[in-house]
Tab-separated table of C-alpha atoms in Angstrom:
chain	number	residue	atom	x	y	z
A	1	MET	CA	110.527	96.974	101.614
A	2	LEU	CA	112.553	93.996	100.449
A	3	MET	CA	111.358	90.875	98.695
A	4	HIS	CA	112.855	87.473	99.475
A	5	VAL	CA	112.235	83.996	98.138
A	6	ILE	CA	112.629	81.387	100.868
A	7	ASP	CA	113.152	77.775	99.788
A	8	MET	CA	111.221	75.435	102.039
A	9	GLY	CA	111.056	71.958	100.485
A	10	HIS	CA	108.622	70.748	103.134
A	11	ASP	CA	106.738	67.653	101.933
A	12	VAL	CA	103.423	67.431	103.760
A	13	TYR	CA	102.936	63.711	103.059
A	14	LYS	CA	106.548	62.879	103.985
A	15	ALA	CA	105.950	64.541	107.361
A	16	ASN	CA	103.143	61.987	107.868
A	17	ASP	CA	105.339	59.169	106.513
A	18	LYS	CA	108.005	59.964	109.122
A	19	VAL	CA	105.512	59.523	111.965
A	20	ALA	CA	104.257	56.335	110.261
A	21	GLU	CA	107.828	54.974	110.193
A	22	LYS	CA	108.117	55.719	113.912
A	23	ASN	CA	104.828	53.872	114.564
A	24	LYS	CA	106.055	50.882	112.568
A	25	LYS	CA	109.339	50.724	114.477
A	26	LYS	CA	107.425	50.773	117.737
A	27	LEU	CA	105.135	47.962	116.557
A	28	ASP	CA	108.143	45.949	115.328
A	29	LYS	CA	109.806	46.336	118.703
A	30	TYR	CA	106.818	44.667	120.367
A	31	GLN	CA	106.405	42.157	117.478
A	32	VAL	CA	102.899	43.424	116.775
A	33	PHE	CA	101.536	42.740	113.299
A	34	SER	CA	99.370	45.671	112.181
A	35	VAL	CA	96.739	45.768	109.475
A	36	ASN	CA	95.233	48.914	107.939
A	37	VAL	CA	91.762	47.981	106.734
A	38	MET	CA	90.518	50.445	104.121
A	39	GLY	CA	87.337	50.469	102.075
A	40	ALA	CA	84.131	52.346	101.360
A	41	ILE	CA	81.252	52.782	103.778
A	42	GLY	CA	79.259	49.548	103.808
A	43	SER	CA	81.929	47.399	102.164
A	44	GLY	CA	81.978	45.103	105.193
A	45	LYS	CA	85.179	46.202	106.945
A	46	THR	CA	83.702	45.861	110.441
A	47	THR	CA	82.155	42.448	109.745
A	48	LEU	CA	85.367	41.006	108.292
A	49	ILE	CA	87.398	42.385	111.210
A	50	GLU	CA	84.886	40.853	113.646
A	51	GLU	CA	85.398	37.452	112.008
A	52	VAL	CA	89.183	37.746	112.419
A	53	ILE	CA	88.695	38.582	116.089
A	54	ARG	CA	86.235	35.717	116.675
A	55	GLN	CA	88.503	33.144	115.087
A	56	LEU	CA	91.904	34.317	116.328
A	57	LYS	CA	91.318	35.852	119.749
A	58	ASP	CA	91.936	32.603	121.621
A	59	LYS	CA	95.257	32.115	119.826
A	60	TYR	CA	96.572	35.675	119.757
A	61	LYS	CA	96.154	38.880	121.707
A	62	ILE	CA	94.264	41.310	119.536
A	63	ALA	CA	93.677	45.073	119.801
A	64	VAL	CA	91.660	47.320	117.518
A	65	ILE	CA	91.805	50.962	116.517
A	66	ALA	CA	88.386	51.916	115.175
A	67	GLY	CA	88.456	55.043	113.065
A	68	ASP	CA	85.249	56.906	112.430
A	69	VAL	CA	84.214	60.448	111.690
A	70	ILE	CA	82.040	60.842	114.772
A	71	ALA	CA	80.095	57.826	116.021
A	72	GLU	CA	81.356	54.846	118.036
A	73	MET	CA	79.128	52.116	116.609
A	74	ASP	CA	82.034	50.095	115.224
A	75	SER	CA	84.160	50.296	118.354
A	76	SER	CA	81.236	49.101	120.474
A	77	ARG	CA	80.880	46.094	118.137
A	78	PHE	CA	84.553	45.198	118.708
A	79	ARG	CA	84.283	45.736	122.451
A	80	LYS	CA	81.469	43.215	122.590
A	81	LEU	CA	84.027	40.671	121.414
A	82	ASP	CA	86.163	41.453	124.455
A	83	VAL	CA	89.171	42.967	122.750
A	84	PRO	CA	90.832	46.246	123.756
A	85	THR	CA	89.431	48.856	121.383
A	86	ILE	CA	90.483	52.446	120.887
A	87	PRO	CA	87.916	54.564	119.056
A	88	VAL	CA	89.494	57.360	117.033
A	89	ASN	CA	87.068	60.026	115.956
A	90	THR	CA	88.557	62.155	113.232
A	91	GLY	CA	85.916	64.882	113.555
A	92	LYS	CA	85.722	66.231	110.049
A	93	GLU	CA	88.486	64.215	108.432
A	94	CYS	CA	87.961	61.415	105.968
A	95	HIS	CA	90.984	59.266	106.888
A	96	LEU	CA	93.211	58.187	109.743
A	97	ASP	CA	96.705	59.630	109.731
A	98	ALA	CA	99.938	58.560	111.400
A	99	LYS	CA	99.641	61.117	114.211
A	100	LEU	CA	96.179	59.835	115.212
A	101	VAL	CA	97.530	56.277	115.257
A	102	GLU	CA	100.618	57.376	117.235
A	103	LYS	CA	98.303	58.780	119.891
A	104	ALA	CA	96.116	55.672	119.906
A	105	LEU	CA	99.192	53.425	120.296
A	106	ASP	CA	99.890	55.115	123.635
A	107	GLU	CA	96.605	53.694	124.898
A	108	ILE	CA	97.325	50.118	123.829
A	109	ASP	CA	99.265	47.618	125.927
A	110	LEU	CA	101.666	46.577	123.165
A	111	ASN	CA	103.366	44.041	125.425
A	112	ASN	CA	100.080	42.188	125.376
A	113	THR	CA	99.271	42.556	121.685
A	114	ASP	CA	100.126	40.261	118.773
A	115	LEU	CA	97.750	41.680	116.190
A	116	LEU	CA	96.568	45.274	115.787
A	117	LEU	CA	93.624	45.752	113.460
A	118	ILE	CA	93.085	49.338	112.325
A	119	GLU	CA	89.738	50.106	110.723
A	120	ASN	CA	90.173	53.222	108.618
A	121	VAL	CA	87.440	55.762	107.904
A	122	GLY	CA	85.164	54.550	105.098
A	123	ASN	CA	86.235	55.817	101.712
A	124	LEU	CA	88.458	54.763	98.842
A	125	ILE	CA	90.306	58.027	98.302
A	126	CYS	CA	91.793	59.844	101.286
A	127	PRO	CA	93.309	56.877	103.211
A	128	VAL	CA	95.569	56.198	100.200
A	129	ASP	CA	97.779	59.217	100.840
A	130	PHE	CA	98.331	58.580	104.556
A	131	LYS	CA	100.512	55.726	105.767
A	132	LEU	CA	99.884	54.753	109.380
A	133	GLY	CA	102.853	52.516	110.148
A	134	GLU	CA	100.966	49.371	109.196
A	135	HIS	CA	102.517	46.112	107.995
A	136	LEU	CA	99.634	45.171	105.713
A	137	ARG	CA	97.394	47.490	103.708
A	138	VAL	CA	94.081	45.846	102.884
A	139	VAL	CA	91.366	47.268	100.649
A	140	ILE	CA	87.886	45.779	101.010
A	141	VAL	CA	85.378	46.445	98.260
A	142	SER	CA	81.897	44.969	98.011
A	143	VAL	CA	79.965	43.930	94.910
A	144	THR	CA	77.196	46.342	95.922
A	145	GLU	CA	79.476	49.229	94.999
A	146	GLY	CA	79.175	48.266	91.317
A	147	ASP	CA	81.728	46.565	89.108
A	148	ASP	CA	83.210	49.844	87.895
A	149	ILE	CA	84.246	50.882	91.405
A	150	ILE	CA	87.802	49.597	90.957
A	151	LEU	CA	88.710	51.542	87.851
A	152	LYS	CA	87.154	54.633	89.433
A	153	HIS	CA	89.605	54.405	92.351
A	154	PRO	CA	92.839	53.031	90.875
A	155	MET	CA	95.346	54.279	93.451
A	156	ILE	CA	93.962	52.392	96.447
A	157	PHE	CA	94.206	49.145	94.462
A	158	LYS	CA	97.692	49.975	93.220
A	159	THR	CA	98.976	50.674	96.711
A	160	SER	CA	97.348	47.867	98.720
A	161	ASP	CA	99.014	44.585	99.708
A	162	LEU	CA	95.760	42.634	99.704
A	163	ALA	CA	92.398	43.187	98.006
A	164	VAL	CA	89.147	41.650	99.236
A	165	ILE	CA	85.968	41.563	97.143
A	166	ASN	CA	83.173	41.097	99.670
A	167	LYS	CA	79.478	40.147	99.597
A	168	VAL	CA	80.041	37.994	96.507
A	169	ASP	CA	76.987	35.884	97.437
A	170	ILE	CA	74.727	38.716	96.310
A	171	ALA	CA	76.667	39.619	93.151
A	172	HIS	CA	73.936	38.224	90.928
A	173	ALA	CA	71.227	40.165	92.743
A	174	VAL	CA	73.038	43.460	92.173
A	175	ASP	CA	73.950	42.514	88.601
A	176	VAL	CA	77.688	42.572	89.175
A	177	ASP	CA	80.386	40.220	87.945
A	178	ALA	CA	82.836	39.648	90.805
A	179	GLU	CA	85.342	38.076	88.399
A	180	LYS	CA	85.412	41.301	86.369
A	181	MET	CA	86.210	43.120	89.609
A	182	ARG	CA	89.068	40.678	90.251
A	183	ASP	CA	90.379	41.193	86.691
A	184	ASP	CA	90.226	44.979	87.090
A	185	ILE	CA	92.210	44.808	90.329
A	186	LEU	CA	94.837	42.592	88.705
A	187	SER	CA	95.065	44.885	85.680
A	188	LEU	CA	96.036	47.707	88.043
A	189	ASN	CA	98.197	45.649	90.395
A	190	PRO	CA	99.141	42.256	88.892
A	191	ASN	CA	100.897	40.978	92.004
A	192	VAL	CA	98.255	41.728	94.625
A	193	PRO	CA	96.487	38.716	96.178
A	194	VAL	CA	92.709	38.997	95.654
A	195	ILE	CA	90.266	37.179	97.952
A	196	LEU	CA	86.526	36.821	97.253
A	197	THR	CA	84.498	36.699	100.469
A	198	SER	CA	80.983	36.470	101.830
A	199	LYS	CA	80.009	36.335	105.473
A	200	HIS	CA	77.747	33.400	104.559
A	201	ASP	CA	80.580	31.354	103.055
A	202	TRP	CA	82.817	29.970	105.776
A	203	GLU	CA	85.499	28.758	103.380
A	204	SER	CA	86.000	32.272	101.992
A	205	LEU	CA	86.254	33.696	105.499
A	206	GLU	CA	88.854	31.083	106.394
A	207	THR	CA	91.009	32.259	103.486
A	208	TRP	CA	90.747	35.839	104.731
A	209	ILE	CA	91.524	34.887	108.322
A	210	SER	CA	94.477	32.652	107.389
A	211	PHE	CA	95.996	35.510	105.401
A	212	ILE	CA	95.984	37.667	108.529
A	213	GLU	CA	97.230	34.803	110.711
A	214	LEU	CA	100.150	34.242	108.359
A	215	GLY	CA	101.233	37.842	108.931
A	216	VAL	CA	101.017	37.433	112.704
A	217	LYS	CA	103.133	34.275	112.594
A	218	GLU	CA	105.757	35.880	110.376
A	219	SER	CA	105.864	38.873	112.686
A	220	GLN	CA	106.470	36.640	115.704
A	221	ASN	CA	109.283	34.788	113.940
A	222	ARG	CA	111.149	37.977	113.066
B	1	MET	CA	87.661	66.391	102.564
B	2	HIS	CA	91.317	66.204	103.476
B	3	GLU	CA	92.280	69.423	101.720
B	4	PHE	CA	91.362	71.373	104.852
B	5	SER	CA	93.770	69.510	107.149
B	6	ILE	CA	96.512	69.737	104.520
B	7	ALA	CA	95.855	73.461	104.106
B	8	CYS	CA	96.161	73.810	107.913
B	9	GLU	CA	99.578	72.122	107.809
B	10	ILE	CA	100.683	74.304	104.879
B	11	PHE	CA	99.434	77.486	106.562
B	12	GLU	CA	101.229	76.597	109.804
B	13	GLN	CA	104.525	75.834	108.009
B	14	VAL	CA	104.306	78.948	105.835
B	15	MET	CA	103.591	81.227	108.806
B	16	THR	CA	106.404	79.705	110.897
B	17	THR	CA	108.940	80.173	108.084
B	18	ALA	CA	107.639	83.655	107.244
B	19	LYS	CA	107.924	84.799	110.864
B	20	GLU	CA	111.416	83.285	111.218
B	21	HIS	CA	112.473	85.506	108.325
B	22	GLY	CA	110.797	88.645	109.683
B	23	ALA	CA	108.139	88.810	106.972
B	24	THR	CA	105.631	91.631	106.952
B	25	GLU	CA	103.704	90.010	104.124
B	26	VAL	CA	103.654	86.686	102.256
B	27	LYS	CA	103.342	87.405	98.529
B	28	HIS	CA	103.528	83.926	96.994
B	29	VAL	CA	103.260	80.348	98.191
B	30	THR	CA	104.511	77.804	95.660
B	31	LEU	CA	103.563	74.160	96.029
B	32	GLN	CA	104.621	71.115	94.047
B	33	MET	CA	101.908	68.512	93.765
B	34	GLY	CA	102.305	65.007	92.362
B	35	ARG	CA	99.658	64.093	89.811
B	36	LEU	CA	98.919	60.903	91.750
B	37	SER	CA	98.249	62.729	95.008
B	38	HIS	CA	94.546	62.743	95.911
B	39	THR	CA	94.579	66.460	96.460
B	40	ASN	CA	92.598	68.996	94.519
B	41	PRO	CA	94.586	72.193	93.803
B	42	GLU	CA	91.502	74.440	93.637
B	43	GLN	CA	90.046	73.130	96.906
B	44	LEU	CA	93.427	73.405	98.579
B	45	SER	CA	93.844	76.982	97.389
B	46	PHE	CA	90.342	77.842	98.654
B	47	CYS	CA	91.045	76.305	102.089
B	48	PHE	CA	94.356	78.167	102.326
B	49	LYS	CA	92.587	81.434	101.474
B	50	VAL	CA	90.014	80.888	104.218
B	51	LEU	CA	92.702	80.013	106.775
B	52	SER	CA	94.928	82.953	105.907
B	53	GLU	CA	92.249	85.615	106.289
B	54	GLU	CA	93.459	88.476	108.489
B	55	SER	CA	97.016	87.121	108.498
B	56	ILE	CA	100.124	88.325	106.661
B	57	ALA	CA	99.427	85.643	104.031
B	58	GLU	CA	95.921	86.948	103.320
B	59	ASN	CA	96.739	88.203	99.826
B	60	ALA	CA	99.301	85.557	98.891
B	61	ASP	CA	99.141	84.003	95.433
B	62	PHE	CA	98.830	80.258	95.797
B	63	ILE	CA	100.773	78.658	92.967
B	64	VAL	CA	100.617	74.906	92.303
B	65	GLU	CA	103.164	73.187	90.039
B	66	MET	CA	102.187	69.661	89.021
B	67	ILE	CA	104.801	66.873	89.103
B	68	PRO	CA	104.460	63.922	86.695
B	69	PRO	CA	104.701	60.389	88.135
B	70	SER	CA	108.082	58.711	87.975
B	71	LEU	CA	108.782	55.021	87.653
B	72	GLU	CA	111.449	52.493	88.449
B	73	CYS	CA	111.571	49.021	86.936
B	74	GLU	CA	113.475	45.871	87.919
B	75	CYS	CA	115.087	45.922	84.439
B	76	GLY	CA	116.924	49.062	85.529
B	77	TYR	CA	114.724	51.684	83.853
B	78	THR	CA	114.022	54.898	85.721
B	79	GLY	CA	112.100	57.843	84.315
B	80	THR	CA	108.928	59.869	84.306
B	81	VAL	CA	105.651	58.851	82.715
B	82	ASP	CA	105.243	60.112	79.167
B	83	GLU	CA	102.698	62.938	79.530
B	84	GLU	CA	102.145	63.019	75.739
B	85	LYS	CA	101.053	59.393	75.869
B	86	ILE	CA	98.568	60.197	78.627
B	87	ARG	CA	96.994	63.003	76.621
B	88	GLU	CA	96.716	60.815	73.518
B	89	ASN	CA	95.050	58.056	75.495
B	90	CYS	CA	91.476	59.276	75.229
B	91	GLU	CA	89.844	55.988	76.255
B	92	PHE	CA	90.442	56.911	79.896
B	93	LYS	CA	87.980	59.400	81.285
B	94	SER	CA	89.928	60.276	84.377
B	95	GLU	CA	93.463	61.564	84.385
B	96	LEU	CA	94.295	59.582	87.517
B	97	LEU	CA	93.156	56.345	85.912
B	98	ALA	CA	95.099	57.146	82.769
B	99	TYR	CA	98.234	57.531	84.865
B	100	ALA	CA	97.571	54.437	86.947
B	101	ALA	CA	96.944	52.322	83.871
B	102	VAL	CA	100.108	53.238	82.002
B	103	MET	CA	102.457	52.539	84.862
B	104	GLU	CA	104.363	49.934	83.011
B	105	CYS	CA	107.993	50.024	82.053
B	106	PRO	CA	108.405	51.570	78.582
B	107	ILE	CA	111.450	49.321	78.022
B	108	CYS	CA	110.381	45.829	79.137
B	109	GLY	CA	106.601	46.344	79.586
B	110	LYS	CA	106.493	44.935	83.119
B	111	PRO	CA	104.554	46.796	85.837
B	112	ALA	CA	106.886	49.416	87.269
B	113	GLN	CA	107.177	50.754	90.802
B	114	ILE	CA	105.865	54.275	91.338
B	115	THR	CA	108.751	56.256	92.803
B	116	GLY	CA	107.346	59.753	92.475
B	117	GLY	CA	104.186	61.655	91.695
B	118	ARG	CA	102.452	61.475	95.061
B	119	GLU	CA	104.302	64.392	96.674
B	120	LEU	CA	102.874	67.530	98.161
B	121	ILE	CA	105.770	69.876	98.747
B	122	ILE	CA	105.763	73.462	99.967
B	123	LYS	CA	108.526	74.480	97.566
B	124	SER	CA	109.043	78.127	98.479
B	125	ILE	CA	107.458	81.313	99.703
B	126	GLU	CA	108.098	84.851	98.591
B	127	ILE	CA	107.935	87.335	101.417
B	128	GLU	CA	108.258	91.048	101.975
B	129	THR	CA	110.339	92.366	104.884
B	130	GLU	CA	111.202	95.776	106.291
B	131	ASP	CA	114.418	97.275	104.828
B	132	GLN	CA	116.544	96.595	107.915
B	133	ASN	CA	115.992	92.832	107.545
């Protein structure tokens, strides 16, 4: 019997990052702007994505990847808005990864897509470690999650390009200070834009939608 | 729980490498894990154990070495986060938050870029082979 030490140096997350890079190159080639929408269950990811679709679908061609553990409730909501939707059921996993997105991209007509919205599986932890090939990483958090939710999950706020605090119209009812949530986000990531939204406040939704539209326009000018 | 899928990837990589080298048994698997990675070493070890049952890695020791976060600042500073400072900072209840909160440049005080500390690397395996190998 002989003993050997074999050096491997295989980085599990980098293996995912490589596929993510490939996805991004593919999306760049077709000038598709892609958004990874992350957030807890019930934070309002589906509703805010629906608003983007409603307001932008006549101007741009939109496709959606709807990630969920098992059900297809969210994808059926997007389909009702007449946009190509690929449901991705992760089975037992708590996040989308680059390989799942790579597979879903094969089912999307990228020649006819300007904006790809990817709804991640609902949680604030696992999606952080897995890049998908997206151009914009968005974290959506709602006031109903409590105003300590941000400091409990620092990494998702440190690594996102945009933070949305949703359902601010009911902040008082759930005894939460949305401004404290904004301050907490900025203490972790001083440069991240923070948007406060409510589905009942059209002005706030416009801010959210224009942020996405800006990305699409920039992508088309590249 | 994403430990299971990560353990699957680790198990697959370990077995491929072990077989390529003619292993009859895998004795040790050594991982390097960044402190900012959302992976739990105990859960990962448990998942690996379950997956490796009845394989040549069944009795392998699963060793995890933690890697401190490293930073890069626009002022030119590069370095790792001061682990002493983290331990002294008792106002933070969670280690992850303590790390996230002190990610500022120790020279100029500006928020620094995280350049390391989120890795999950299969560093090495120790295997046993027949004499002729």
